[in-house]
XYZ file of C-alpha atoms in Angstrom:
730
model
C 0.192 0.047 -0.206
C 2.882 1.779 0.824
C 3.684 1.900 -3.151
C 0.561 3.212 -4.602
C 0.479 5.719 -2.252
C 3.321 6.766 -3.698
C 2.884 6.735 -6.806
C -0.949 8.522 -6.065
C 1.694 11.335 -4.181
C 3.590 11.446 -7.178
C 1.385 11.626 -10.242
C -0.516 14.165 -8.522
C 2.575 16.466 -8.247
C 2.505 15.740 -12.063
C -0.410 16.120 -12.610
C -1.572 17.271 -15.892
C -2.957 21.196 -16.152
C -3.475 22.288 -19.479
C -5.897 19.933 -20.509
C -3.945 18.489 -24.275
C -3.288 15.296 -22.550
C -6.561 14.980 -19.803
C -8.823 12.500 -22.507
C -5.883 10.224 -24.565
C -6.728 7.129 -24.568
C -4.333 4.257 -24.179
C -3.670 1.799 -26.896
C -5.304 -1.756 -25.957
C -2.876 -4.191 -25.902
C -4.307 -7.852 -26.956
C -3.664 -10.639 -24.390
C -1.049 -13.573 -25.251
C -3.090 -16.333 -24.871
C -1.824 -20.096 -24.930
C -3.572 -23.242 -25.850
C -3.070 -25.877 -22.622
C -2.809 -28.660 -25.177
C -1.182 -27.915 -27.742
C 2.184 -29.571 -28.306
C 5.981 -27.961 -26.810
C 7.873 -27.107 -29.916
C 10.938 -28.664 -31.016
C 14.165 -26.119 -29.391
C 16.655 -26.933 -31.754
C 17.492 -23.479 -33.753
C 17.705 -23.481 -37.383
C 20.825 -24.127 -39.670
C 20.971 -19.908 -38.938
C 21.087 -20.797 -35.547
C 18.395 -17.957 -34.712
C 15.432 -19.001 -35.747
C 13.961 -21.732 -33.646
C 12.548 -24.848 -35.659
C 8.472 -24.728 -35.341
C 7.828 -28.897 -35.745
C 6.440 -30.367 -32.731
C 8.543 -32.386 -30.451
C 8.376 -35.758 -31.183
C 5.842 -37.921 -29.582
C 8.256 -39.410 -26.583
C 11.541 -37.803 -27.096
C 11.516 -34.352 -24.922
C 13.101 -31.198 -26.690
C 13.216 -32.366 -30.100
C 11.212 -33.293 -33.163
C 11.252 -35.983 -35.147
C 14.023 -34.785 -38.041
C 16.056 -33.256 -35.432
C 16.310 -35.967 -32.466
C 17.525 -38.378 -36.153
C 20.108 -35.751 -37.036
C 21.039 -35.403 -32.674
C 21.043 -39.162 -32.841
C 23.679 -39.906 -35.720
C 25.570 -37.089 -34.779
C 26.331 -37.554 -31.684
C 27.622 -41.581 -32.241
C 29.516 -40.316 -34.722
C 30.373 -37.686 -31.587
C 31.501 -40.889 -30.419
C 33.214 -43.283 -32.408
C 35.247 -40.070 -33.583
C 36.158 -39.008 -29.545
C 36.768 -43.496 -28.671
C 39.668 -42.936 -31.091
C 41.042 -39.920 -29.765
C 41.519 -40.955 -26.684
C 42.784 -44.017 -27.409
C 45.238 -42.570 -29.875
C 45.863 -40.290 -27.447
C 46.434 -43.150 -24.636
C 48.204 -45.102 -26.311
C 50.808 -42.398 -27.556
C 50.845 -43.455 -31.833
C 51.380 -40.842 -33.163
C 55.766 -41.192 -35.033
C 57.827 -38.353 -34.163
C 60.846 -37.290 -36.587
C 63.182 -39.301 -35.589
C 61.267 -42.028 -35.901
C 59.965 -41.172 -39.285
C 64.034 -39.786 -40.561
C 64.626 -44.008 -39.932
C 61.725 -45.381 -41.868
C 62.966 -46.583 -45.416
C 59.715 -47.624 -46.664
C 57.671 -45.795 -49.261
C 54.908 -48.188 -48.636
C 55.635 -48.217 -44.401
C 54.888 -44.451 -44.154
C 52.051 -44.080 -46.477
C 50.324 -46.584 -44.568
C 50.548 -44.754 -41.591
C 50.371 -40.905 -43.520
C 46.553 -42.781 -44.430
C 46.408 -44.097 -40.391
C 47.119 -40.918 -39.851
C 44.440 -38.974 -41.488
C 42.386 -41.097 -40.219
C 43.440 -40.156 -36.716
C 42.383 -36.147 -38.051
C 39.544 -36.588 -39.542
C 38.247 -37.698 -36.203
C 39.571 -34.512 -34.455
C 38.139 -32.913 -36.891
C 34.679 -34.635 -36.499
C 34.871 -34.084 -32.854
C 35.462 -30.360 -33.280
C 32.421 -30.026 -35.507
C 29.364 -32.041 -33.112
C 30.647 -30.448 -30.655
C 30.124 -26.524 -32.547
C 26.930 -27.670 -33.380
C 25.946 -29.305 -30.775
C 26.633 -25.414 -28.532
C 25.465 -22.943 -31.880
C 22.066 -25.536 -32.956
C 21.207 -27.877 -28.977
C 22.117 -25.272 -26.780
C 25.293 -27.228 -25.739
C 26.527 -26.019 -22.084
C 30.314 -24.431 -23.206
C 33.644 -26.302 -23.582
C 34.322 -26.169 -19.485
C 37.290 -29.218 -19.338
C 38.701 -27.697 -21.895
C 38.122 -30.757 -24.892
C 38.549 -27.949 -27.731
C 41.955 -27.141 -26.571
C 43.003 -30.421 -26.036
C 41.676 -31.214 -29.245
C 43.449 -28.527 -31.208
C 47.109 -29.442 -29.602
C 46.833 -32.957 -31.019
C 45.640 -31.557 -34.136
C 48.545 -29.909 -34.815
C 50.822 -32.244 -34.030
C 48.879 -34.965 -36.446
C 49.526 -32.463 -39.254
C 53.146 -32.021 -37.899
C 53.325 -35.579 -38.505
C 52.451 -36.123 -41.549
C 54.015 -33.391 -42.979
C 57.343 -34.960 -41.687
C 56.036 -38.066 -43.516
C 55.136 -36.594 -46.974
C 58.519 -35.152 -46.729
C 59.987 -38.226 -45.806
C 58.629 -39.991 -48.705
C 58.889 -37.101 -51.358
C 63.240 -37.973 -50.229
C 63.046 -41.807 -51.107
C 61.066 -41.023 -54.507
C 63.284 -38.677 -55.398
C 66.187 -40.673 -54.080
C 64.521 -43.691 -55.726
C 63.331 -42.894 -59.121
C 65.650 -42.355 -62.220
C 64.241 -38.963 -62.217
C 67.372 -36.593 -62.653
C 69.242 -34.953 -59.694
C 68.484 -31.748 -61.377
C 64.666 -32.789 -59.697
C 66.603 -32.908 -56.306
C 67.668 -29.090 -57.157
C 64.457 -28.206 -57.844
C 62.588 -29.141 -55.280
C 62.764 -27.862 -51.082
C 62.055 -30.291 -49.185
C 59.937 -28.518 -46.322
C 59.624 -29.242 -42.585
C 56.897 -27.211 -40.708
C 60.233 -24.993 -39.499
C 60.785 -23.782 -42.867
C 60.386 -20.710 -43.604
C 58.317 -20.769 -47.068
C 55.882 -23.317 -45.741
C 52.881 -22.455 -44.166
C 52.576 -22.900 -40.077
C 50.799 -25.299 -38.892
C 48.608 -23.292 -36.231
C 47.743 -21.391 -40.215
C 46.485 -24.708 -42.230
C 44.840 -26.095 -39.019
C 43.075 -22.085 -38.969
C 42.409 -22.337 -42.768
C 40.895 -25.602 -42.583
C 38.743 -25.866 -39.686
C 37.329 -21.858 -40.167
C 35.432 -23.572 -43.896
C 37.501 -21.212 -46.342
C 35.049 -17.612 -45.936
C 38.177 -17.024 -47.444
C 39.278 -15.370 -51.493
C 42.047 -16.325 -52.484
C 43.750 -13.804 -54.071
C 44.842 -14.982 -57.234
C 40.618 -15.479 -58.174
C 39.923 -12.266 -58.455
C 42.259 -11.828 -61.569
C 40.324 -15.526 -63.199
C 37.156 -13.681 -63.415
C 34.503 -14.757 -62.581
C 34.531 -18.929 -63.255
C 31.735 -21.104 -63.998
C 33.378 -24.466 -63.429
C 31.514 -26.841 -61.622
C 32.017 -28.457 -58.086
C 31.330 -31.861 -56.716
C 27.194 -31.858 -56.426
C 26.550 -35.448 -54.912
C 26.538 -35.799 -51.270
C 27.284 -39.025 -50.287
C 25.960 -38.814 -46.853
C 21.901 -38.201 -46.087
C 19.844 -35.562 -45.263
C 20.158 -36.046 -41.176
C 23.274 -36.192 -41.384
C 24.884 -32.629 -39.568
C 28.370 -33.643 -39.089
C 28.141 -34.726 -43.081
C 25.990 -32.031 -44.151
C 29.141 -29.497 -41.804
C 31.825 -31.038 -43.477
C 30.995 -31.214 -47.005
C 29.744 -27.360 -46.750
C 33.233 -26.700 -45.624
C 35.246 -27.578 -47.949
C 33.907 -26.300 -51.250
C 33.582 -23.274 -49.933
C 37.810 -23.846 -49.889
C 37.419 -25.796 -53.710
C 35.243 -22.584 -54.457
C 38.264 -20.572 -53.904
C 39.868 -22.814 -57.089
C 37.386 -22.511 -59.652
C 39.516 -21.002 -61.867
C 41.905 -24.171 -61.675
C 39.079 -26.011 -62.414
C 38.239 -24.144 -65.297
C 39.254 -25.477 -69.523
C 42.197 -23.952 -69.835
C 41.252 -21.671 -72.935
C 44.214 -21.979 -73.993
C 44.148 -25.222 -75.444
C 41.237 -23.932 -77.485
C 42.675 -24.049 -81.370
C 40.976 -20.527 -83.209
C 39.099 -20.189 -85.130
C 39.736 -20.068 -88.997
C 39.999 -16.684 -90.704
C 38.992 -15.640 -87.362
C 40.368 -10.810 -86.731
C 43.704 -11.253 -85.865
C 43.091 -7.982 -83.449
C 40.796 -10.369 -81.604
C 42.830 -13.130 -80.901
C 45.538 -11.773 -79.777
C 43.979 -10.323 -77.151
C 41.368 -12.248 -76.136
C 44.915 -13.947 -75.080
C 46.416 -11.864 -73.492
C 42.642 -10.912 -71.490
C 42.509 -14.221 -70.021
C 46.926 -14.598 -69.803
C 46.462 -13.393 -66.072
C 44.276 -17.037 -65.333
C 47.716 -18.486 -66.953
C 49.507 -17.686 -64.721
C 48.044 -18.337 -61.946
C 48.411 -21.563 -63.357
C 51.666 -21.872 -64.301
C 52.000 -20.922 -60.019
C 50.020 -23.598 -58.874
C 52.534 -25.913 -60.593
C 55.258 -24.535 -59.573
C 53.743 -24.062 -55.473
C 52.667 -27.801 -56.253
C 55.875 -29.280 -57.777
C 57.936 -27.203 -54.059
C 55.709 -29.099 -51.072
C 56.165 -32.104 -50.478
C 52.620 -33.858 -49.370
C 51.401 -32.211 -52.648
C 53.951 -32.921 -54.681
C 53.477 -37.097 -53.738
C 49.487 -35.976 -54.336
C 49.994 -34.950 -57.336
C 53.005 -37.776 -59.374
C 49.139 -39.734 -60.117
C 47.566 -36.291 -61.165
C 46.714 -35.668 -65.265
C 44.725 -31.910 -64.504
C 44.142 -29.962 -62.025
C 40.296 -31.449 -61.494
C 42.051 -34.956 -60.251
C 44.427 -33.562 -57.711
C 41.791 -31.031 -55.815
C 38.394 -33.175 -56.049
C 40.225 -36.076 -55.387
C 39.440 -38.124 -52.295
C 42.741 -38.193 -51.259
C 43.029 -33.888 -50.632
C 42.110 -33.078 -47.652
C 41.578 -30.199 -45.737
C 44.955 -29.855 -44.190
C 46.181 -30.108 -47.882
C 44.300 -27.730 -49.003
C 44.060 -25.265 -46.472
C 47.732 -25.168 -47.117
C 47.902 -24.863 -51.270
C 45.484 -21.586 -50.123
C 47.926 -19.741 -47.865
C 50.998 -20.427 -50.538
C 49.177 -19.360 -53.359
C 47.603 -16.696 -51.359
C 51.140 -15.514 -50.334
C 52.673 -14.927 -53.555
C 54.124 -11.839 -52.104
C 55.936 -13.224 -49.606
C 57.526 -15.712 -50.932
C 56.899 -16.223 -54.411
C 57.342 -13.406 -56.719
C 60.739 -16.201 -58.255
C 58.475 -18.650 -58.515
C 55.818 -16.372 -60.153
C 58.254 -14.338 -62.323
C 59.197 -18.056 -64.070
C 54.787 -18.515 -64.371
C 54.752 -15.338 -66.397
C 57.519 -16.090 -68.821
C 55.839 -19.566 -69.659
C 52.309 -18.456 -69.997
C 53.984 -16.018 -72.156
C 55.929 -19.046 -74.131
C 51.472 -19.714 -74.936
C 50.543 -17.101 -76.177
C 51.672 -16.809 -79.510
C 50.462 -20.909 -79.760
C 47.035 -20.888 -77.445
C 49.141 -24.434 -76.489
C 49.404 -25.647 -72.848
C 52.425 -27.993 -73.459
C 54.760 -25.082 -74.817
C 56.659 -24.473 -71.850
C 58.103 -27.729 -72.688
C 60.654 -25.490 -74.746
C 61.039 -22.129 -72.592
C 63.993 -24.957 -71.325
C 66.151 -27.046 -71.649
C 64.409 -30.612 -72.250
C 66.641 -32.229 -69.686
C 65.408 -30.178 -66.817
C 61.777 -30.029 -67.300
C 58.982 -32.013 -64.999
C 55.208 -33.136 -65.689
C 53.084 -31.258 -63.186
C 49.488 -31.693 -63.648
C 49.640 -31.502 -67.628
C 52.470 -28.735 -67.815
C 55.815 -28.057 -67.001
C 57.856 -26.702 -64.553
C 62.177 -26.176 -64.238
C 64.958 -27.113 -62.379
C 65.479 -23.238 -62.035
C 64.430 -20.102 -61.593
C 65.490 -18.713 -65.656
C 68.312 -16.678 -65.347
C 67.390 -14.264 -68.854
C 66.869 -10.849 -69.134
C 62.997 -10.247 -69.100
C 61.880 -9.166 -71.706
C 59.386 -5.866 -71.569
C 55.866 -7.710 -72.398
C 57.174 -10.019 -68.709
C 57.209 -7.001 -66.912
C 54.356 -5.647 -67.844
C 52.426 -8.771 -67.211
C 53.987 -9.517 -63.767
C 53.200 -5.788 -62.989
C 49.719 -5.402 -63.893
C 48.845 -8.210 -62.493
C 50.014 -8.032 -58.797
C 47.711 -5.136 -58.025
C 50.210 -3.794 -56.941
C 50.417 -2.898 -53.479
C 51.930 0.246 -52.299
C 56.189 -0.898 -52.300
C 56.286 -3.172 -54.920
C 59.737 -2.104 -56.212
C 61.806 -3.422 -53.169
C 60.158 -6.527 -53.664
C 59.806 -7.122 -57.842
C 64.112 -6.396 -56.500
C 64.263 -9.623 -56.427
C 63.862 -11.398 -59.257
C 66.170 -8.674 -61.218
C 69.017 -10.949 -62.932
C 71.364 -7.754 -64.048
C 71.271 -4.041 -64.176
C 69.320 -3.888 -67.551
C 66.117 -6.154 -65.439
C 66.407 -2.746 -62.224
C 65.750 -0.722 -66.202
C 63.025 -2.016 -67.304
C 60.944 -2.685 -64.078
C 61.630 1.037 -63.293
C 60.853 2.097 -66.329
C 57.325 -0.056 -65.847
C 57.137 1.969 -62.869
C 57.203 5.249 -64.058
C 55.369 4.645 -66.690
C 52.044 4.399 -64.078
C 51.904 0.944 -63.195
C 52.941 0.847 -60.086
C 52.248 3.145 -57.190
C 55.065 5.568 -56.204
C 57.766 4.416 -53.471
C 56.457 5.443 -49.898
C 59.016 7.815 -49.473
C 57.795 9.831 -52.492
C 55.786 12.003 -50.312
C 51.981 13.231 -51.180
C 51.185 13.438 -54.855
C 48.819 16.522 -53.354
C 51.454 18.461 -52.805
C 52.848 20.703 -55.412
C 56.789 19.964 -54.329
C 56.355 15.844 -54.048
C 54.294 16.032 -57.369
C 57.637 17.878 -58.358
C 59.642 15.446 -57.055
C 58.121 12.685 -57.940
C 58.703 14.036 -61.762
C 61.990 13.637 -61.140
C 62.070 11.017 -60.266
C 60.217 9.411 -63.414
C 62.683 10.486 -65.340
C 65.742 9.018 -63.472
C 63.820 5.515 -63.897
C 63.156 6.093 -67.147
C 66.594 7.556 -67.512
C 68.234 4.089 -65.745
C 69.219 5.908 -62.512
C 67.647 3.812 -59.457
C 66.448 6.393 -56.729
C 65.463 4.823 -53.089
C 64.741 7.221 -50.935
C 64.383 11.384 -51.218
C 65.114 13.548 -47.434
C 64.328 17.392 -47.289
C 63.288 19.277 -43.851
C 62.147 21.447 -46.140
C 60.921 24.980 -43.107
C 59.209 28.013 -43.691
C 60.943 30.739 -44.908
C 60.330 32.580 -41.525
C 61.844 29.025 -39.534
C 65.342 30.454 -41.390
C 68.388 30.634 -40.025
C 68.869 31.528 -36.598
C 66.093 30.766 -33.444
C 65.765 32.248 -30.439
C 66.828 29.428 -27.066
C 65.602 29.195 -23.839
C 69.436 29.191 -22.445
C 70.223 31.840 -20.665
C 73.485 34.006 -21.910
C 74.134 35.266 -18.289
C 73.528 38.390 -19.558
C 71.728 41.720 -19.434
C 69.824 41.858 -23.057
C 71.363 38.884 -24.907
C 69.771 35.574 -26.245
C 71.145 32.293 -26.910
C 70.299 31.853 -30.277
C 70.804 28.639 -31.814
C 71.178 27.432 -36.305
C 70.368 24.395 -37.473
C 70.942 23.688 -40.563
C 70.425 20.507 -43.297
C 70.362 19.230 -46.373
C 68.094 17.540 -48.517
C 70.351 14.816 -50.047
C 69.067 11.537 -52.645
C 69.769 8.199 -52.605
C 70.455 6.044 -55.619
C 71.935 3.382 -56.717
C 73.876 3.110 -60.872
C 74.836 -0.117 -62.908
C 78.790 -1.618 -61.037
C 79.366 -2.050 -64.271
C 81.249 0.956 -66.732
C 78.867 1.772 -69.000
C 78.385 4.910 -71.393
C 76.102 7.103 -69.703
C 76.758 6.115 -65.691
C 80.003 7.500 -66.799
C 78.458 10.922 -68.136
C 75.708 11.041 -65.598
C 78.963 11.118 -62.927
C 80.579 13.814 -64.661
C 77.724 16.079 -65.508
C 76.753 16.124 -61.479
C 80.706 16.231 -61.000
C 80.564 19.288 -63.145
C 78.846 21.390 -60.951
C 79.648 22.101 -57.598
C 77.729 24.771 -56.557
C 75.194 22.366 -56.714
C 75.510 19.381 -55.817
C 78.134 16.962 -53.376
C 78.560 13.371 -54.597
C 78.936 10.263 -52.438
C 79.668 7.046 -53.904
C 80.380 3.262 -52.659
C 80.568 1.052 -55.734
C 80.004 -2.663 -53.996
C 82.148 -6.410 -55.942
C 79.987 -8.493 -54.371
C 75.718 -8.545 -53.023
C 77.483 -10.268 -49.418
C 79.969 -8.287 -49.641
C 81.481 -6.004 -46.487
C 81.298 -2.879 -46.210
C 84.666 -1.009 -46.461
C 83.730 2.248 -46.060
C 85.972 3.364 -48.686
C 83.805 6.020 -50.700
C 84.468 8.565 -53.524
C 83.690 12.529 -53.053
C 83.022 14.343 -56.356
C 82.587 18.253 -55.823
C 84.033 18.255 -52.605
C 87.583 17.758 -50.849
C 87.831 15.891 -47.704
C 88.703 19.555 -46.064
C 85.563 21.669 -47.568
C 82.975 18.604 -47.518
C 79.412 19.345 -46.878
C 78.009 17.869 -43.755
C 74.195 16.791 -43.950
C 72.913 17.750 -40.692
C 75.332 20.254 -38.499
C 74.458 23.303 -35.454
C 75.806 25.679 -34.358
C 74.792 28.270 -30.775
C 76.180 31.879 -30.378
C 75.164 34.673 -27.840
C 73.312 37.832 -30.383
C 71.048 40.782 -29.163
C 67.328 39.419 -28.581
C 65.830 42.143 -30.090
C 65.347 41.556 -34.816
C 67.294 38.182 -36.273
C 70.766 38.315 -36.111
C 73.154 36.940 -38.250
C 75.449 33.536 -37.054
C 78.925 33.011 -35.759
C 80.787 30.835 -34.268
C 82.010 27.470 -34.621
C 79.455 24.283 -36.641
C 78.576 21.256 -34.809
C 78.333 18.713 -36.802
C 75.594 15.885 -35.945
C 75.743 14.229 -39.840
C 78.209 14.563 -41.946
C 78.172 13.240 -45.130
C 79.296 9.376 -44.945
C 77.400 9.303 -42.275
C 74.602 9.165 -44.232
C 75.862 5.365 -45.644
C 77.212 3.998 -42.282
C 75.505 6.336 -39.443
C 77.302 7.243 -36.676
C 76.147 6.672 -32.826
C 73.202 8.996 -33.203
C 71.905 7.930 -37.201
C 71.655 4.768 -38.510
C 73.252 4.525 -42.098
C 71.755 3.495 -44.952
C 73.560 0.633 -45.676
C 74.621 -0.543 -42.018
C 70.810 -0.545 -41.362
C 69.705 -2.463 -43.971
C 72.673 -4.751 -42.749
C 71.516 -4.850 -39.636
C 67.186 -4.546 -39.675
C 67.605 -6.339 -43.335
C 64.615 -3.694 -43.856
C 65.095 -1.257 -46.470
C 64.861 -0.061 -49.916
C 67.336 -2.938 -51.511
C 67.572 -5.835 -49.034
C 66.286 -7.784 -51.509
C 68.738 -7.067 -54.545
C 70.954 -9.708 -55.335
C 73.321 -8.190 -58.397
C 76.149 -5.362 -56.567
C 75.765 -1.801 -58.151
C 77.157 1.401 -57.431
C 75.227 3.419 -54.563
C 75.037 7.075 -54.782
C 74.484 9.752 -52.619
C 73.820 13.579 -53.456
C 73.502 16.478 -51.231
C 71.778 19.697 -51.950
C 74.943 22.146 -51.721
C 72.488 24.539 -50.220
C 71.218 24.985 -46.938
C 67.010 24.120 -46.337
C 65.639 23.581 -49.468
C 62.883 20.778 -50.458
C 63.918 18.164 -52.637
C 62.215 18.594 -55.576
C 64.839 21.639 -55.813
C 67.556 19.060 -55.803
C 65.521 16.523 -57.713
C 64.619 18.703 -60.317
C 68.778 19.448 -60.927
C 69.559 15.660 -60.565
C 66.732 14.470 -64.094
C 68.488 17.768 -65.593
C 72.065 16.524 -65.280
C 70.724 12.733 -65.859
C 69.082 14.807 -69.395
C 71.948 15.866 -70.898
C 73.669 12.848 -69.237
C 71.161 10.506 -72.230
C 71.437 13.392 -75.119
C 68.167 14.415 -74.636
C 69.166 18.748 -72.936
C 72.299 20.395 -73.646
C 72.816 24.033 -72.247
C 71.794 26.155 -69.194
C 68.508 24.014 -67.495
C 65.548 26.259 -68.443
C 61.844 25.218 -68.110
C 61.186 24.837 -71.579
C 64.670 22.541 -71.999
C 63.665 20.407 -69.148
C 59.823 19.532 -70.838
C 61.052 19.045 -74.307
C 63.627 17.011 -73.225
C 61.817 15.042 -71.487
C 59.028 14.702 -73.542
C 61.700 13.251 -76.253
C 62.486 11.051 -72.666
C 59.537 9.615 -72.526
C 58.256 9.351 -76.581
C 61.611 6.884 -76.604
C 61.101 5.254 -73.658
C 57.059 4.383 -74.082
C 58.035 3.197 -77.673
C 61.424 0.812 -76.635
C 59.482 -0.851 -73.212
C 56.085 -1.361 -75.169
C 57.397 -2.626 -78.726
C 55.778 -5.805 -77.812
C 51.931 -4.583 -77.930
C 50.172 -6.293 -80.811
C 49.957 -3.281 -83.870
C 45.764 -3.270 -83.052
C 46.405 -1.662 -79.714
C 48.279 1.073 -80.930
C 46.577 4.643 -81.160
C 47.119 7.596 -83.249
C 46.454 10.369 -81.071
C 44.363 11.043 -77.485
C 42.577 14.560 -78.888
C 42.080 17.057 -76.273
C 44.910 15.868 -73.666
C 47.746 17.905 -73.000
C 51.352 15.972 -73.287
C 53.156 13.800 -75.496
C 52.733 13.374 -79.337
C 53.724 10.386 -80.388
C 53.306 10.831 -83.853
C 51.368 8.408 -86.859
C 51.914 5.600 -85.220
C 53.477 5.896 -81.767
C 53.580 1.960 -79.824
C 51.708 3.209 -76.105
C 48.858 1.954 -75.829
C 46.006 4.171 -74.119
C 45.352 3.314 -70.883
C 49.612 3.617 -71.170
C 49.548 6.408 -72.972
C 46.970 7.988 -70.760
C 48.739 7.581 -67.102
C 51.805 8.162 -68.840
C 50.897 11.981 -69.823
C 49.287 12.611 -66.378
C 51.649 11.099 -64.906
C 54.339 12.883 -66.217
C 53.688 15.797 -68.270
C 50.575 16.649 -66.142
C 53.576 16.908 -63.061
C 56.277 18.470 -65.828
C 53.455 21.676 -66.450
C 53.154 21.261 -62.923
C 57.364 21.977 -62.106
C 57.256 24.287 -64.807
C 55.250 26.814 -63.490
C 55.842 26.521 -59.459
C 59.421 25.717 -59.874
C 62.237 26.878 -61.576
C 65.914 25.295 -60.263
C 68.994 26.823 -60.899
C 71.428 25.495 -63.617
């Protein structure tokens, strides 16, 4: 009663006196009636895990309808059988150790053990699937005895044992068969500790997830229409079978592009238009490259390699009964991690694919290398060693465009460059807009950074590697001495500090003497008023740093530092002129080798394994060019260096002017485009793009529409910006 009185009292206090709500009628809620004679409903959730079953409980049952009761009983029986097998194996500790596997020399025994362990893995998988189903649909209590953790550990041990067994079987197979010795040199016998082998944890994660993933290569293969196995070899009430089947189907969907018929094996129709035929072949080249890369992956992974020996195609390989979840997951991971360790294999795949294009037959890859060095894998060929020839321009085009370039692609591709000519071709393709600029090129929306990027592209087209451009550009009001908070100890005087930094460019030239390299070095050496050049040559990729640097444009007594400062006392009013002795914080040589405060490029790359040249496997001649005028933005230095390169190439002469620079850059671009894109079918050529400012390529330029537009906006427009914004002194 007290509560009721309280409510009434409060209600009277808040009584509405306006009359607006005096006659408001409350909504009528219909009473909920339940039929006491209706049968109770099934408590099971449907497959979505949210909707409750609408059927009544089966006669004699307690919680489930007839269908779900039957499903639950079968699932529980499978769970009991699988759990009993897991406990039995764990109790007897029957999994072979790595030492026992290494002593086994019988292929039949290894195969028998592998099949038995796969049965054990399948039992673990069934138990895990059963527990997940019970928790999701049948309201099983959460796993409090850490059974799932135990199952995950056991699966990891079992998969590691299978990996060791497959690697052992592969080595025995290569030793006993008459296959040439090159197979061993090409085949990488990977164990669980190999850097190239996917981790067991990653394999288990992908296998148990069921493949809610999209393979990187699938985006290049277009819409797939391959037919996946549709027949389910289990009853509709076999929930475990349905669950595992759906997971494998989702994983298989990522490899539809491998199951499709090979367009290259289709004979072109007689009399078909040549332009259409050539274009279609190049458009389908991406899918073919991924198939060749898949063969490279299978050849190097022992478990996949052994299962591919008696298979004639990818369809036979992937849809075979012995292709387990873990094999599928491992194959998936190795295909998806192309940029991590698969770039050399991908390069070979591109070269092999381009060899097929003129003939339209997959078997033509047998002629790419020495017949003694080839091996058949799923209807195609792989070779004992990577292709060491200089990559043609069309190979670089497909390699770069198919990779869907990440932001820092150029250093990764250094790994597949066998010569400085390869580097030059790669940089030219990047300068034409097919790869994004490296992060050190700055913000594309900044005018100064855009000028620096355009200059770097011109240097790349000349064959000069630019690995970094650095400056600490200061606003005009912050240039010169700045007052400090250090007391001077004298009246009306202030301690002023002056900081001086110089922009610099890190790059590389060919280590072999050639006309352009000598001409370029002479150009920069002839202008000591603009450049200070440091040269460090290496004779091998693993050479020990000897810190012997050749300085051009300065003597040891006049060499300029990269960073220095000084402090002096001057009146507080006005900005004084600095005086006194400079303290060098970072010398020019320190840019290469570092000091106690600042790491050097070469030392940092060697110690940390990171840097622009980390993946380089050929000797080069490093250079650092410093701006002689301090506190300027590096775009000024980059433009001056680009003009020196254009003069060395023969495209420019005399003093710098924006008109001369623009004309020389256009001529360079035209020559490089004609050279690098000459492989394109002539039907792809264009005469001119009307309404677009930039380079005019004449009557029949060897450049495609896509390349033309990207080049014009990538270089021509940036050159126009440079002309109007920056006028370097030459």
